[in-house]
Every structure is written in C-alpha cells, then in structure tokens.
Coordinates of N, CA and C (backbone and C1' of nucleotides) in Angstrom, one line a residue:
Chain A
X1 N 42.7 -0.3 5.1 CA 43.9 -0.4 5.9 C 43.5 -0.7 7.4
X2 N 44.6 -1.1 8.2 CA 44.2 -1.2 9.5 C 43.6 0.0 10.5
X3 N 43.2 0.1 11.3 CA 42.6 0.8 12.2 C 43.7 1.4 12.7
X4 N 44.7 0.8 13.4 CA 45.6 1.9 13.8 C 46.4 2.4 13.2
X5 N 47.1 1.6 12.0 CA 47.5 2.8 10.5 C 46.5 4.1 10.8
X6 N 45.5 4.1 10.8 CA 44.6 4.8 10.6 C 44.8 6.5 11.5
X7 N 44.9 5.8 12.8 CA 45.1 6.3 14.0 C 46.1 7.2 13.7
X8 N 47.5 6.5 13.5 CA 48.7 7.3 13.2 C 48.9 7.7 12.2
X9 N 47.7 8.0 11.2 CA 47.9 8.7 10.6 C 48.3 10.5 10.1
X10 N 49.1 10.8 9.9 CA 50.1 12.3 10.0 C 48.6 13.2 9.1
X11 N 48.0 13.9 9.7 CA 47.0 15.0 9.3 C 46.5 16.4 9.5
X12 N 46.8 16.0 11.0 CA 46.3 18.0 11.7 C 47.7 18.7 11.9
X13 N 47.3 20.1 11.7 CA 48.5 21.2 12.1 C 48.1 21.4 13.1
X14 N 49.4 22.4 13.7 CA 49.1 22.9 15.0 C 47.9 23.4 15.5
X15 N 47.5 24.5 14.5 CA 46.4 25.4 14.5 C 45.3 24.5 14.7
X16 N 45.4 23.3 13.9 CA 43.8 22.6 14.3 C 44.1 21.9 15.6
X17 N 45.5 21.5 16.1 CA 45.3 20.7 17.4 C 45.0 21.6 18.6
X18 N 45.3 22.6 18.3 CA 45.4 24.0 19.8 C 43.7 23.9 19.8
X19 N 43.1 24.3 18.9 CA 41.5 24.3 18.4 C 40.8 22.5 19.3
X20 N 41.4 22.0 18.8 CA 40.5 20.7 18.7 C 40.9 20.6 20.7
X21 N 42.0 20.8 21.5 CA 42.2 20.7 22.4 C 42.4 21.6 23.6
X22 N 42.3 23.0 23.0 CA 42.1 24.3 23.9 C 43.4 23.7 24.4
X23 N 44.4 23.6 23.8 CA 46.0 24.0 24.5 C 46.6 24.5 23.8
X24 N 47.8 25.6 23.9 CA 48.3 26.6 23.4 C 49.6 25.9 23.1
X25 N 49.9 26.1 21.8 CA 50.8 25.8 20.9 C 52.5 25.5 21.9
X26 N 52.7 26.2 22.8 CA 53.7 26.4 23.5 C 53.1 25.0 24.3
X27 N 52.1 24.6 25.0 CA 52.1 23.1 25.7 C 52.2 22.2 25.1
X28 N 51.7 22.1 23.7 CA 52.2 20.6 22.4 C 53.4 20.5 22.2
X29 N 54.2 21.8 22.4 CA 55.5 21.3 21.9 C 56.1 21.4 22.8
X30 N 56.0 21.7 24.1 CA 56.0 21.5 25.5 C 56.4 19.7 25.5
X31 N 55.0 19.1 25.9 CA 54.4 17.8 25.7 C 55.3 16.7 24.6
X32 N 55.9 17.7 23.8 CA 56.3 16.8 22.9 C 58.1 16.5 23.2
X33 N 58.3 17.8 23.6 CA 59.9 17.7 24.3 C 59.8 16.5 25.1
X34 N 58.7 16.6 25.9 CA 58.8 15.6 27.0 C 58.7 14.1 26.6
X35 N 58.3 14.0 25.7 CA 58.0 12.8 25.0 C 56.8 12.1 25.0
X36 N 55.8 13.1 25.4 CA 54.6 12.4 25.2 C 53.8 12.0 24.2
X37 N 54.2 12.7 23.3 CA 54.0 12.4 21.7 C 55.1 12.4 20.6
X38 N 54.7 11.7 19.3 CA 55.5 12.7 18.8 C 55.1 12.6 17.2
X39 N 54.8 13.8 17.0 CA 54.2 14.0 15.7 C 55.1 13.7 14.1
X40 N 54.5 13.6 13.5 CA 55.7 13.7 11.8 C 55.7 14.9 11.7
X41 N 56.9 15.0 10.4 CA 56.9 16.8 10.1 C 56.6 16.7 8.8
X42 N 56.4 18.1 8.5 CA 56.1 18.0 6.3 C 58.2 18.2 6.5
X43 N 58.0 18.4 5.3 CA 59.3 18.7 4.6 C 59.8 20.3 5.3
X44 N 58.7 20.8 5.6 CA 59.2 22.4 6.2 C 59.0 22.2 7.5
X45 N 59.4 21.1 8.2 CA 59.3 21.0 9.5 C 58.2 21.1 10.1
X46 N 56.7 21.5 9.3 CA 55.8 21.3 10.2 C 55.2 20.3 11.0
X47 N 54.4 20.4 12.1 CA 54.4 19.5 12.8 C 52.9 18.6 12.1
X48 N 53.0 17.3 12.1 CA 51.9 17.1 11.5 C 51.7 15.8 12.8
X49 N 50.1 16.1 13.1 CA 49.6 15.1 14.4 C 48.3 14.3 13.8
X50 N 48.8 13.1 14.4 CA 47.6 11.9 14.7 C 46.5 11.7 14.9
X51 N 45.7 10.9 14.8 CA 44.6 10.9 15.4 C 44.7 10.6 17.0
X52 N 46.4 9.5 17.0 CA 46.2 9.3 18.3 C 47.4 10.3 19.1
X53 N 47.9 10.9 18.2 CA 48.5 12.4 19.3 C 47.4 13.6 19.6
X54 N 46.2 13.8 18.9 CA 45.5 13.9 19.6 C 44.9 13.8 21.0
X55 N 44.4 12.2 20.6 CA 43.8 11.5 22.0 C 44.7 11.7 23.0
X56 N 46.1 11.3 22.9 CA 47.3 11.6 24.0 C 47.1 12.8 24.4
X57 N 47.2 14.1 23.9 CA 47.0 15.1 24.5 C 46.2 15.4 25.1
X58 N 45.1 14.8 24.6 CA 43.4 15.1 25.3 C 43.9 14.3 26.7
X59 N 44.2 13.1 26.8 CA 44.0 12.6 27.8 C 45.4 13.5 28.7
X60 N 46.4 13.9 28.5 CA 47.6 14.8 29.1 C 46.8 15.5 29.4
X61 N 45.7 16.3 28.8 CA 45.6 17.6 29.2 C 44.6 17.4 30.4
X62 N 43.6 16.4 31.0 CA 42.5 15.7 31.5 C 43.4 15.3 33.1
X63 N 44.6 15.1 32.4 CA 45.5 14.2 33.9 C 46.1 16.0 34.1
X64 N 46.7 16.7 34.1 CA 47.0 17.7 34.3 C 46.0 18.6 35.0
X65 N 44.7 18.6 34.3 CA 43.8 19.3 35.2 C 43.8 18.9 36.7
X66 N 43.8 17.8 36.5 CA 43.4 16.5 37.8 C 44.7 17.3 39.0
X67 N 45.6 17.8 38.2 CA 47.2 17.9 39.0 C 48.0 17.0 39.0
X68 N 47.6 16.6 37.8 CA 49.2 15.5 37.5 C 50.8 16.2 37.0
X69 N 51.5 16.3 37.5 CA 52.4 16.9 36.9 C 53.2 16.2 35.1
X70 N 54.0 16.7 34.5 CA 55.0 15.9 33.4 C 55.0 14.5 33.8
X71 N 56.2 14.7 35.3 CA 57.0 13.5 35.6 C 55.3 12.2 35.9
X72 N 54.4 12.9 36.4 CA 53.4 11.7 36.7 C 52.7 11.5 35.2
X73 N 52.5 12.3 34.6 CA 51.8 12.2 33.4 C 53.0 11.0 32.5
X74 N 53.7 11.4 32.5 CA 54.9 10.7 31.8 C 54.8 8.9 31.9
X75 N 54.6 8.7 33.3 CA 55.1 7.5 33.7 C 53.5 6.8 33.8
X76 N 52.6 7.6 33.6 CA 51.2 6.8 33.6 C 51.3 6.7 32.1
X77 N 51.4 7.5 31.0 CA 51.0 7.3 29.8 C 52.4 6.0 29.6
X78 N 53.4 6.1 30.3 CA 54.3 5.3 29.7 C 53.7 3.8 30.1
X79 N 53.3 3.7 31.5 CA 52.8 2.6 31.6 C 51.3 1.9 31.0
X80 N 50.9 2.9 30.5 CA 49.7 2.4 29.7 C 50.2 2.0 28.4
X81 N 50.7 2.6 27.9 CA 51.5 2.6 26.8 C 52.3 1.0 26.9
X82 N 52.6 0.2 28.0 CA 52.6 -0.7 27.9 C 52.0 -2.0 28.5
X83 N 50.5 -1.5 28.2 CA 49.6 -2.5 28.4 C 49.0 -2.4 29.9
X84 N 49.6 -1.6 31.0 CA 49.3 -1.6 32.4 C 48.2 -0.8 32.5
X85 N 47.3 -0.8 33.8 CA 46.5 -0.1 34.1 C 46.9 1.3 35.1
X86 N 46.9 1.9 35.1 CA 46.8 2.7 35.9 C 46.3 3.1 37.0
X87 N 46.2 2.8 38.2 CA 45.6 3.0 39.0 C 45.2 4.3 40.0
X88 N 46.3 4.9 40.3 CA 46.1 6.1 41.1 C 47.6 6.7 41.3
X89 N 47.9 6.0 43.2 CA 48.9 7.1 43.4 C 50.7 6.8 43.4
X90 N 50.8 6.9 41.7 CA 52.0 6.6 41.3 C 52.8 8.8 41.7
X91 N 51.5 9.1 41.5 CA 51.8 10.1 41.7 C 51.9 11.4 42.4
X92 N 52.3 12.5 42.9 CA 52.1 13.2 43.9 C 50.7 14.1 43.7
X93 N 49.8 13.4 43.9 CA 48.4 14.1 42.8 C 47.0 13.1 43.6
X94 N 46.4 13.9 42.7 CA 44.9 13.2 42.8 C 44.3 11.7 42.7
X95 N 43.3 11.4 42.8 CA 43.5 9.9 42.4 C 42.7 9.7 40.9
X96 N 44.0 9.2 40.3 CA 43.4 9.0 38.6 C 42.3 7.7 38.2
X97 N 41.3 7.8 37.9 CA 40.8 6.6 37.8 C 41.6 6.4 35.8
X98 N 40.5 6.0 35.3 CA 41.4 5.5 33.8 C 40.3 6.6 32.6
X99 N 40.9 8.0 32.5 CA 40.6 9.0 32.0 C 40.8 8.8 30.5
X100 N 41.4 7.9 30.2 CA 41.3 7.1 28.6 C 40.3 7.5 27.9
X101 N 40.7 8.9 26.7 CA 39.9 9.4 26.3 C 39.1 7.9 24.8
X102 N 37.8 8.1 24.8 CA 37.3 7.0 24.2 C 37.2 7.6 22.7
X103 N 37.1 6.8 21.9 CA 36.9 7.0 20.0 C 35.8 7.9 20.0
X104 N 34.9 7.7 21.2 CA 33.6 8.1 20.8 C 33.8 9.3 21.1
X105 N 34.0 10.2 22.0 CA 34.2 11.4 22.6 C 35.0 12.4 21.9
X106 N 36.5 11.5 21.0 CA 36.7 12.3 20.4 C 36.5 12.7 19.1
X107 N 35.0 11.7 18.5 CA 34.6 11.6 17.6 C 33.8 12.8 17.8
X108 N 32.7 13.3 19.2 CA 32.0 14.0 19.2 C 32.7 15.7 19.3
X109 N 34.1 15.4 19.8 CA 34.4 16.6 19.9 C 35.0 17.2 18.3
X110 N 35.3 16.6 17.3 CA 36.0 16.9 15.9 C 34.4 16.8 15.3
X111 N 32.9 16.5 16.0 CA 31.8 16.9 15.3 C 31.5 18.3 15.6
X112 N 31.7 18.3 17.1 CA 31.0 20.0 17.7 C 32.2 20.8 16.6
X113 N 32.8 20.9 16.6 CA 34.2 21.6 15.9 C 33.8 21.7 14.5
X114 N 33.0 20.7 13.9 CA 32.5 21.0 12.1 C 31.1 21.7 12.1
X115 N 30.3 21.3 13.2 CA 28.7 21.8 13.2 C 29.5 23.4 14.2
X116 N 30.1 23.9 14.5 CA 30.1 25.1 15.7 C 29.7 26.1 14.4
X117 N 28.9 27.5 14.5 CA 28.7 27.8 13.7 C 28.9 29.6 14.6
X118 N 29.5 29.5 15.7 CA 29.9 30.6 15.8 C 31.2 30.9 15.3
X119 N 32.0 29.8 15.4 CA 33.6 29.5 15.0 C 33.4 30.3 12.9
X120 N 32.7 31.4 12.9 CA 32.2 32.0 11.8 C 33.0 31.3 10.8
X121 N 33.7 31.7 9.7 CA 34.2 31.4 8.7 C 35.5 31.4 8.7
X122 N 35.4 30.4 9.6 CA 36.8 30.0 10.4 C 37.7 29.0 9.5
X123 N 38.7 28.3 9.8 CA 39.5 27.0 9.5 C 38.4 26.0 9.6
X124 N 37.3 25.7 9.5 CA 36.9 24.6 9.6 C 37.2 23.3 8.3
X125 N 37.1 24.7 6.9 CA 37.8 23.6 6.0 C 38.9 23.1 6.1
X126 N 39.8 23.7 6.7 CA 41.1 23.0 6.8 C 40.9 21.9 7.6
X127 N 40.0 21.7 8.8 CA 39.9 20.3 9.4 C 39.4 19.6 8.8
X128 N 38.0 19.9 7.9 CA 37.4 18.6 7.0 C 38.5 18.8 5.7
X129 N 39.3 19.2 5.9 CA 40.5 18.5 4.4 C 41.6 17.4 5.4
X130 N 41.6 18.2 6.6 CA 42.4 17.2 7.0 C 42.0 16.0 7.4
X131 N 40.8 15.4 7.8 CA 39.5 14.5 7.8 C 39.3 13.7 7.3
X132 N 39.3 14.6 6.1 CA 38.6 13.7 4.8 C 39.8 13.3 4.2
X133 N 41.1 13.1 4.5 CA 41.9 12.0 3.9 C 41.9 10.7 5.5
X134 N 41.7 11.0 7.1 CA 41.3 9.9 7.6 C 40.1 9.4 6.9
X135 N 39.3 9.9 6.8 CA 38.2 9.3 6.2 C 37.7 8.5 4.6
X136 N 38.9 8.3 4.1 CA 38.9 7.8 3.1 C 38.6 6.5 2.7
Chain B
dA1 P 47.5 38.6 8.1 O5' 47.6 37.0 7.9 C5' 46.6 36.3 7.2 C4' 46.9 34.9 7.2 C3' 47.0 34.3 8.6 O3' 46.4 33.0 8.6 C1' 49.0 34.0 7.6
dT2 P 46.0 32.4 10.0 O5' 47.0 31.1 10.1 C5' 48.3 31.2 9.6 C4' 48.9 29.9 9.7 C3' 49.1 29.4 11.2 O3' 49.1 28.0 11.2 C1' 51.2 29.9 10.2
dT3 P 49.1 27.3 12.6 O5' 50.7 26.9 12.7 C5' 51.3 26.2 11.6 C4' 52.8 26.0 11.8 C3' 53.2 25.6 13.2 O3' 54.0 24.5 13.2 C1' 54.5 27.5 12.5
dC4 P 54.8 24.0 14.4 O5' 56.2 24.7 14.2 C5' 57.0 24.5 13.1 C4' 58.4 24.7 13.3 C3' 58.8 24.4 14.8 O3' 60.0 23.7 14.9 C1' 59.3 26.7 14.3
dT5 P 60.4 23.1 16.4 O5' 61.6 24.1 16.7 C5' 62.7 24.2 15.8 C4' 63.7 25.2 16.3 C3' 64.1 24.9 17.8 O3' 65.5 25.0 17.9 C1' 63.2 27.1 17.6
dG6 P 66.3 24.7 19.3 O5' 66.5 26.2 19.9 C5' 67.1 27.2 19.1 C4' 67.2 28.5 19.9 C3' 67.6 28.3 21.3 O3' 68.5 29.3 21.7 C1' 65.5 29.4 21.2
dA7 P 69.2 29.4 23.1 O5' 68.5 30.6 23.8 C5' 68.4 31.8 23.1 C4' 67.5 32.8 23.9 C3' 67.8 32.7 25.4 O3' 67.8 34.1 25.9 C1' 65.5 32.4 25.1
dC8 P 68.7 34.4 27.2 O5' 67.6 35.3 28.1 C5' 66.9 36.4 27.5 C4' 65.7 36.7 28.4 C3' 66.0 36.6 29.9 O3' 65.2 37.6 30.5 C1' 64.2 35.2 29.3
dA9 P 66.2 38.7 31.4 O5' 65.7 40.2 31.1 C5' 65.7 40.7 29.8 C4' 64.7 41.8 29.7 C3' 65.0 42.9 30.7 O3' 64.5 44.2 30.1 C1' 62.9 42.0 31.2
Chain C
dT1 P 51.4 23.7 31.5 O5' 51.4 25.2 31.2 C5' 52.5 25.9 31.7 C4' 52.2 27.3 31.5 C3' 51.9 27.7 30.0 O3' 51.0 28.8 30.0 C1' 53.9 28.8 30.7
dG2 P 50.5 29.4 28.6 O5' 51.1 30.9 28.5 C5' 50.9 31.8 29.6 C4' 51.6 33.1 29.4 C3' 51.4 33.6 28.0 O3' 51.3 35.1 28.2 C1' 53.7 33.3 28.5
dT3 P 51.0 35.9 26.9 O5' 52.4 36.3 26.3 C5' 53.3 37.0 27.1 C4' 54.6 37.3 26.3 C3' 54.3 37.6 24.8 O3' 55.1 38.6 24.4 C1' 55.8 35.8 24.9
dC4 P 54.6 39.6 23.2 O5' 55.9 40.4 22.9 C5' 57.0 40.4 23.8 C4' 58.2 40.0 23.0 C3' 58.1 40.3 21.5 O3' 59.3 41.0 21.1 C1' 58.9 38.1 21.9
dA5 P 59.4 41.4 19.6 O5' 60.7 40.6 19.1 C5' 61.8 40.4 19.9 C4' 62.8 39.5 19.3 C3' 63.0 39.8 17.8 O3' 64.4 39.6 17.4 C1' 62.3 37.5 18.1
dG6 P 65.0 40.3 16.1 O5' 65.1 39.1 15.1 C5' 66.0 38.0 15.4 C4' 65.9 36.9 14.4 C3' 65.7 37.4 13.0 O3' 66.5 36.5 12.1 C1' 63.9 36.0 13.5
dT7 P 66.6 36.9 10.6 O5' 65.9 35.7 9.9 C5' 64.8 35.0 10.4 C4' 65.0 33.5 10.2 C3' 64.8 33.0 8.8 O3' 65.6 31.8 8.6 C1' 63.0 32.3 10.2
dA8 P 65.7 31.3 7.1 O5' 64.5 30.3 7.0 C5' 64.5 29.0 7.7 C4' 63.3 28.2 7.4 C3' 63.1 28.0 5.9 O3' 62.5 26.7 5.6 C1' 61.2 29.1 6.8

DNA sequence: ATTCTGACA
DNA sequence: TGTCAGTA
C-alpha cells in the first residue's frame, strides 16, 4: 500500500502516545480540541493515533518548547500543511527554523522505546502489537 | 487497568 | 495545564 496510507494509519493508544512523546494525556486532547490532529476512535471511543499524529505532536511539542503558543502553532502547522514553508516570525515567539520532525528520528525514537530495558516489563508489547500491524 | 468528557477548591 | 469525578 502507499506510504501515506501507511502513515495514517489508526494504531497507538493514548498510553503509548503520552510514552512515545512525554506529553500528558490532558495536552493530546488538549492539541486535538484545537485541531491539530485528529485521531480515529475504536468503537468505544478510544482514541486511536497515526503514525503521522504522532510526528504532529512531536513537532507541536518541539514549537511549544521553542514558545510557540496554540494560536502560532496552529497557523504554522496549518501553513505547512499546505505546502508553505515556515519561516519564523508569524509568531509572538522565537525564531522557528523548520523543526519538521524527520522519519528517521522518529524511527529512532519508537527504537529507544522497544530496546529501553529499564522501562522493566512494561507496555512495550502493546507498542510492538501496535507496530507490527504498520509493519506488515 | 485505561481512556473519555466535563469541570474548577 | 493539573486533577478529580463518574463512565464506558
């Protein structure tokens, strides 16, 4: 299938995205009010996220550090989102260079997360089940 | 055990 | 944003 099928494909729960992004369940759905993502649900309303609501978030959470607020995060992912570059100061903030989190980075970080071996006998199977259907 | 929505001493 | 409540 295509690559971005791929991407949007519906896989992690909350529990692995708070994990995979060190943000607290109350900012994804935060984030998501706002419209910066927006995940599928199972049948019980759970929230199920992407590979690329992921990356959005990572990159939300990267512009935020920086001091980007909602409203500037908003309007940069919106303008990327259609094809523009981003440059800087759309917003009352820092200057953003293009924090566009890469395949590769978040490939290494969903590796540190299977190899972490203090994370004791943790959820980690539940990420390689949810994985191993992108990886099919 | 997890996640969800709504609400605020 | 944290957190507690009452569910599903």
């Amino acid at each position: 299938m295509r690559d971005e099928t791929r991407r949007n494909m519906p896989l992690f729960s909350m529990g692995t995205v708070t994990k995979l992004t060190e943000l607290t369940p109350r900012q994804v759905r935060y984030y998501e009010q706002q419209g910066l993502i927006r995940p599928a649900r199972t049948n019980g309303n759970q929230r199920l996220f992407s590979f690329n609501d992921v990356d959005r978030l990572l990159h939300v959470k990267t512009l935020m550090e920086k001091g980007v607020n909602i409203a500037g995060v908003k309007e940069m992912l919106q303008k990327e989102d259609q094809g523009e570059t981003v440059s800087a100061e759309v917003v009352e903030a820092q200057p953003v260079k293009k924090p566009e989190i890469s395949e590769a980075e978040l490939y290494k970080l969903l590796k540190r997360q299977l190899a972490d071996p203090s994370a004791r006998s943790n959820q980690n199977h539940l990420l390689r089940g949810e994985l191993s259907r992108f990886f099919h």
